[in-house]
PDB file of C-alpha atoms in Angstrom:
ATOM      1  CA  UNK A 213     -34.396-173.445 -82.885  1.00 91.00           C
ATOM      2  CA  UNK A 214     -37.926-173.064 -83.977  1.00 94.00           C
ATOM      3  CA  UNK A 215     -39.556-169.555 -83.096  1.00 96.00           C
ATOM      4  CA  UNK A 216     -42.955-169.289 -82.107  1.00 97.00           C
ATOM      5  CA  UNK A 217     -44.783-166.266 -82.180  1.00 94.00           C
ATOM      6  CA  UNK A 218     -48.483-165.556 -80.504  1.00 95.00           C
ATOM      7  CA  UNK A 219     -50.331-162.807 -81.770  1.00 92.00           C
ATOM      8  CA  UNK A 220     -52.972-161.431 -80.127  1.00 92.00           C
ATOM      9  CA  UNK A 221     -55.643-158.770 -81.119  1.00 86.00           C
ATOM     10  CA  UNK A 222     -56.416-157.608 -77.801  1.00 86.00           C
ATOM     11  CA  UNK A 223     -54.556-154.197 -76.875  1.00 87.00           C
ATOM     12  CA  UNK A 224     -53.436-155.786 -73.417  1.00 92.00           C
ATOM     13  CA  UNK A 225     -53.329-159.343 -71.251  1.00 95.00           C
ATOM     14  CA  UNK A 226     -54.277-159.803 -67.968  1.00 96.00           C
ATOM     15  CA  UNK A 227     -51.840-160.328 -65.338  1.00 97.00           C
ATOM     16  CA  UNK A 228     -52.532-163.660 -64.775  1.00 96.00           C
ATOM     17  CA  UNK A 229     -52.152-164.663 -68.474  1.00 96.00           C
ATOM     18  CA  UNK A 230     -48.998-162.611 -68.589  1.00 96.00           C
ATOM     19  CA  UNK A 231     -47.286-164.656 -65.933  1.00 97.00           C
ATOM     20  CA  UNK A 232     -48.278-167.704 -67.301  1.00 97.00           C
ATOM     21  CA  UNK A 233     -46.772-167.130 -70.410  1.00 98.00           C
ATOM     22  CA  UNK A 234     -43.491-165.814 -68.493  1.00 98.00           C
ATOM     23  CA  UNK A 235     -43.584-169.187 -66.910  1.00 97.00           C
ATOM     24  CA  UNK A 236     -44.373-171.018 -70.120  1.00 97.00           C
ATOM     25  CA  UNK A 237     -41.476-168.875 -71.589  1.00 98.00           C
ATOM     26  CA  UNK A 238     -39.070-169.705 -69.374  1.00 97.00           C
ATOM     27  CA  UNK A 239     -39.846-173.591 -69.167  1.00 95.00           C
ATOM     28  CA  UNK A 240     -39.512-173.591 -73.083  1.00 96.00           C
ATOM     29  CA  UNK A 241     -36.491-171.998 -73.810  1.00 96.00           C
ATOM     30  CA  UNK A 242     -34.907-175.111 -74.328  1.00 95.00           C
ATOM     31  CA  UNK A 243     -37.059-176.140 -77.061  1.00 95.00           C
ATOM     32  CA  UNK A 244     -38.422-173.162 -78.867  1.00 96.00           C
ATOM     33  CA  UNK A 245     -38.273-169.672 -78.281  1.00 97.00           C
ATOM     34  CA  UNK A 246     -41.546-167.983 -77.350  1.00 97.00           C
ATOM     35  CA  UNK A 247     -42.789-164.575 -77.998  1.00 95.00           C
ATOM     36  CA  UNK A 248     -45.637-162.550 -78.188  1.00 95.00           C
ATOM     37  CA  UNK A 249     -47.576-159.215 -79.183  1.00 91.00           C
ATOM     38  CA  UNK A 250     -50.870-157.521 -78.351  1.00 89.00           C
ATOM     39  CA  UNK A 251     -52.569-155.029 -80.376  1.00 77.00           C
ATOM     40  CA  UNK A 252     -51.551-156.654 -83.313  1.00 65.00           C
ATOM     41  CA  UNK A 253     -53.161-154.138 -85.897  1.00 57.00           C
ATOM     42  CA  UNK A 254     -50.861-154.906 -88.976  1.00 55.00           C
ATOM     43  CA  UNK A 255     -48.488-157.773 -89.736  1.00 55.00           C
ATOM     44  CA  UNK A 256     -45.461-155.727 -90.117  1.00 56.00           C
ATOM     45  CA  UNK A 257     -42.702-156.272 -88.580  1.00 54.00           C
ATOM     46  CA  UNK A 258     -44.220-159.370 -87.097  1.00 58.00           C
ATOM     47  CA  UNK A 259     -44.338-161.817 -90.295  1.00 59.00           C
ATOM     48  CA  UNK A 260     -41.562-161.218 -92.308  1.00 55.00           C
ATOM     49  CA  UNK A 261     -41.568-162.430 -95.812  1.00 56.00           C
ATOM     50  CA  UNK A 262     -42.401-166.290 -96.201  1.00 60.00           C
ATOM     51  CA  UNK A 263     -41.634-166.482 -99.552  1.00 58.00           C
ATOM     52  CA  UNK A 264     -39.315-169.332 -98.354  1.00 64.00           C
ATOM     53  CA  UNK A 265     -42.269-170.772 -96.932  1.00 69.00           C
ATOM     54  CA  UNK A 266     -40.583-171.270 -93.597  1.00 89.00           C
ATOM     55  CA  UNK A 267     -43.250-169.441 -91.736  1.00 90.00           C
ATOM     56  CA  UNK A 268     -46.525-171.598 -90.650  1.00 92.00           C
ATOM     57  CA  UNK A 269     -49.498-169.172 -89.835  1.00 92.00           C
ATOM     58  CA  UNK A 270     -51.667-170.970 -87.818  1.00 94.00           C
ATOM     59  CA  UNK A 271     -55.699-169.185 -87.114  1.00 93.00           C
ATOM     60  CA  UNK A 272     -57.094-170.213 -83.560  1.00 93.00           C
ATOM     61  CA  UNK A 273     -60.649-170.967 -84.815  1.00 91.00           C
ATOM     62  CA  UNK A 274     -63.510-173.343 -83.034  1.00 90.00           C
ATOM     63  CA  UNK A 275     -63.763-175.125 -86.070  1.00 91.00           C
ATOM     64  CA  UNK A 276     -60.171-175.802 -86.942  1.00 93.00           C
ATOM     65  CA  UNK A 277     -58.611-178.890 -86.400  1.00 94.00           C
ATOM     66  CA  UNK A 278     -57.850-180.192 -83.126  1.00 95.00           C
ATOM     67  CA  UNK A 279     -55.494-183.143 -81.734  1.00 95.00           C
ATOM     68  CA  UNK A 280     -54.843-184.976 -78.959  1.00 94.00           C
ATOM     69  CA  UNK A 281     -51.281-184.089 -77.603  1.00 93.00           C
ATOM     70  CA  UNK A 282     -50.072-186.844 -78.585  1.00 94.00           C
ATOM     71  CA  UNK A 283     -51.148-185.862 -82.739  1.00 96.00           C
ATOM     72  CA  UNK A 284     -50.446-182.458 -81.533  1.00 96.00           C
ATOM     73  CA  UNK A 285     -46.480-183.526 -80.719  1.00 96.00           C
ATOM     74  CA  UNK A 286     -46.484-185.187 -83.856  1.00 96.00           C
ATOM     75  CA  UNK A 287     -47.496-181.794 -86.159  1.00 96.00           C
ATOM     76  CA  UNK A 288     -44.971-179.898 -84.149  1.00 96.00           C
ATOM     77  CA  UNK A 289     -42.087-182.545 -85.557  1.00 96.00           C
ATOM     78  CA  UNK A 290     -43.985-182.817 -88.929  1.00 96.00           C
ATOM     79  CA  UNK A 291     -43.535-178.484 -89.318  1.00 94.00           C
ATOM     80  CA  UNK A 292     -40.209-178.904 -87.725  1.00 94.00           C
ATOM     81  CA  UNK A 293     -38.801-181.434 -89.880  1.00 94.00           C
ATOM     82  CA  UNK A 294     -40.370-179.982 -93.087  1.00 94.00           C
ATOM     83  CA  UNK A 295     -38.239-176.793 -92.571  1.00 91.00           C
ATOM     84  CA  UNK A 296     -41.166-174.746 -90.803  1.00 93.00           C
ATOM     85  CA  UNK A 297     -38.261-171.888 -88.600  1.00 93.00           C
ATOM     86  CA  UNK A 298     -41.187-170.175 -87.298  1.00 94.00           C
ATOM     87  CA  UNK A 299     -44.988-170.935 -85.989  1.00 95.00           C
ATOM     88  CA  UNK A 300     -47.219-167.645 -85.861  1.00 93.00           C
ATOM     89  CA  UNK A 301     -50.506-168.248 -83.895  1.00 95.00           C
ATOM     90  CA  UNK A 302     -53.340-165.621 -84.605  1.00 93.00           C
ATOM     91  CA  UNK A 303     -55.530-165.256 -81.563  1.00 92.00           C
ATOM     92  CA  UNK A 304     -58.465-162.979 -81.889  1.00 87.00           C
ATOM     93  CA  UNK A 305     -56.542-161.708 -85.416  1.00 80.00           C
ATOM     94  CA  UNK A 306     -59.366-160.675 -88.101  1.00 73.00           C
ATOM     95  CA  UNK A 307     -58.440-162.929 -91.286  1.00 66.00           C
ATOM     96  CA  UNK A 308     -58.584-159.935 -93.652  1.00 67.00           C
ATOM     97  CA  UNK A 309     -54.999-157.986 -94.123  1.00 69.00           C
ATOM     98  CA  UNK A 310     -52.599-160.304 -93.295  1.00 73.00           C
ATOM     99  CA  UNK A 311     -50.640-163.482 -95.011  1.00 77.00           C
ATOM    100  CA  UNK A 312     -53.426-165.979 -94.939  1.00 81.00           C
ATOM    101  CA  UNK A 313     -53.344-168.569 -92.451  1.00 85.00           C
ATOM    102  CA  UNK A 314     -51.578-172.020 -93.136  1.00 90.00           C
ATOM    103  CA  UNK A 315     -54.044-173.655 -91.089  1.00 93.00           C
ATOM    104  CA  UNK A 316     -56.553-174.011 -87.904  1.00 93.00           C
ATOM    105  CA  UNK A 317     -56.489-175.239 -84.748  1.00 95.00           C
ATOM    106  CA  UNK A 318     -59.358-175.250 -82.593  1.00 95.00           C
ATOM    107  CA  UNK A 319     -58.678-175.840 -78.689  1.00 94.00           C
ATOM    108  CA  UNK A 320     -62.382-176.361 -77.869  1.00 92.00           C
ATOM    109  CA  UNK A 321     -65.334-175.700 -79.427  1.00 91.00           C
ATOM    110  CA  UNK A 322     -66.133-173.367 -77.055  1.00 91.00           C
ATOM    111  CA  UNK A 323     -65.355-169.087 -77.793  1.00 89.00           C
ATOM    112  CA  UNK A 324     -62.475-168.559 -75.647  1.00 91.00           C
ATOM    113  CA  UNK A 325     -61.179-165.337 -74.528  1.00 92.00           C
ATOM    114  CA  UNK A 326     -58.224-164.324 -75.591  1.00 93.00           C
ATOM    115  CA  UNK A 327     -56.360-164.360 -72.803  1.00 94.00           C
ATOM    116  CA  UNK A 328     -57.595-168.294 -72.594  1.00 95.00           C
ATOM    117  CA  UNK A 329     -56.798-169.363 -75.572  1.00 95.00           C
ATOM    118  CA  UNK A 330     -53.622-167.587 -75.854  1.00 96.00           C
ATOM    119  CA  UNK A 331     -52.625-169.309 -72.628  1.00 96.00           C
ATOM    120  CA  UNK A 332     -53.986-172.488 -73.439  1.00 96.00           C
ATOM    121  CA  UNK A 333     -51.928-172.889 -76.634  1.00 97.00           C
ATOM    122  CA  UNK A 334     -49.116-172.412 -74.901  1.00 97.00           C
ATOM    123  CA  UNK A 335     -49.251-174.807 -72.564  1.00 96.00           C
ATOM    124  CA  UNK A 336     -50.120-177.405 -75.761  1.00 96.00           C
ATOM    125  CA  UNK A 337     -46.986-176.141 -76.778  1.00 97.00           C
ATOM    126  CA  UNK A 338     -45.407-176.930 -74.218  1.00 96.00           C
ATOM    127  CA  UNK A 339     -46.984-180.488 -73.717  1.00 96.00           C
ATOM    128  CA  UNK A 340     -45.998-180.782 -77.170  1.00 96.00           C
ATOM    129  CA  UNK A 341     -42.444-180.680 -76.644  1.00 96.00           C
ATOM    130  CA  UNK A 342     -42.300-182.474 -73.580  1.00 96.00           C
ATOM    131  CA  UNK A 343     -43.505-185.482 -75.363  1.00 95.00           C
ATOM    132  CA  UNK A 344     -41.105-184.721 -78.343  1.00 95.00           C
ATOM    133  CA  UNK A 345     -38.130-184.711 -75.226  1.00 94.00           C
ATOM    134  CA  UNK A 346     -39.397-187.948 -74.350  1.00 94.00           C
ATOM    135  CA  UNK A 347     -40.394-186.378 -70.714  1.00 91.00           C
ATOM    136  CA  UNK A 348     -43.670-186.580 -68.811  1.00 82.00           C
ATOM    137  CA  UNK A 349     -46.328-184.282 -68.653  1.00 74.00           C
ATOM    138  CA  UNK A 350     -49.206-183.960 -66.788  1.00 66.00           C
ATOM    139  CA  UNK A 351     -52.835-185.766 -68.229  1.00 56.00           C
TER     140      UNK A 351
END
């Protein structure tokens, strides 16, 4: 089961964005299993070694590339497929002193908080799978 991992640079979420991502939790654990962290100061402990290469860092950035769920479903099966056991999402992570990002996705190209953007990704996620599962979604 693929593992994904959110981390986020900001010491603590806001109660709202922590129940959404209970709820987005919960409605994925059939698919994937979801964590996160806050206060994310060093990668230890958090990305192990990828030396396999089974670990996809991916940078939340405005100018990274974005999908339409549809594309977005199809990435998720590309990573899967090509032996990718664990997604970590940076949100708000500076790009100096950790393993060096994989690749960007930008969500808008608006600055989003990161409570937002950590929240937003996850419900991609989860549109992502529900169109992998064949199951609607809402547009």
């Amino acid at each position: 089961m693929l593992k994904v991992t959110l981390l986020f640079a900001a010491k603590k979420l806001s109660a709202p964005t922590l129940a959404g991502l209970q709820e987005y939790k919960k409605r994925l654990s059939q698919s994937c299993q979801l964590d996160w962290k806050t206060s994310v100061e060093t990668p230890e402990g958090v990305v192990q070694n990828n030396s396999s290469g089974q670990i996809h860092m991916i940078q939340l950035d405005q100018n990274g590339q974005s999908y339409f769920s549809p594309e977005l479903a199809r990435q998720f099966q590309t990573w899967m497929t090509s032996g990718i056991s664990q997604l970590v999402f940076y949100i708000g992570v500076p790009s100096h002193g950790y393993p060096p990002a994989c690749s960007t996705l930008s969500l808008s190209p608006a600055t989003l908080s990161s409570n937002t953007a950590g929240l937003l990704v996850t419900e991609q996620i989860y549109r992502a799978f529900r169109i992998l599962e064949g199951k609607s979604y809402h547009k």
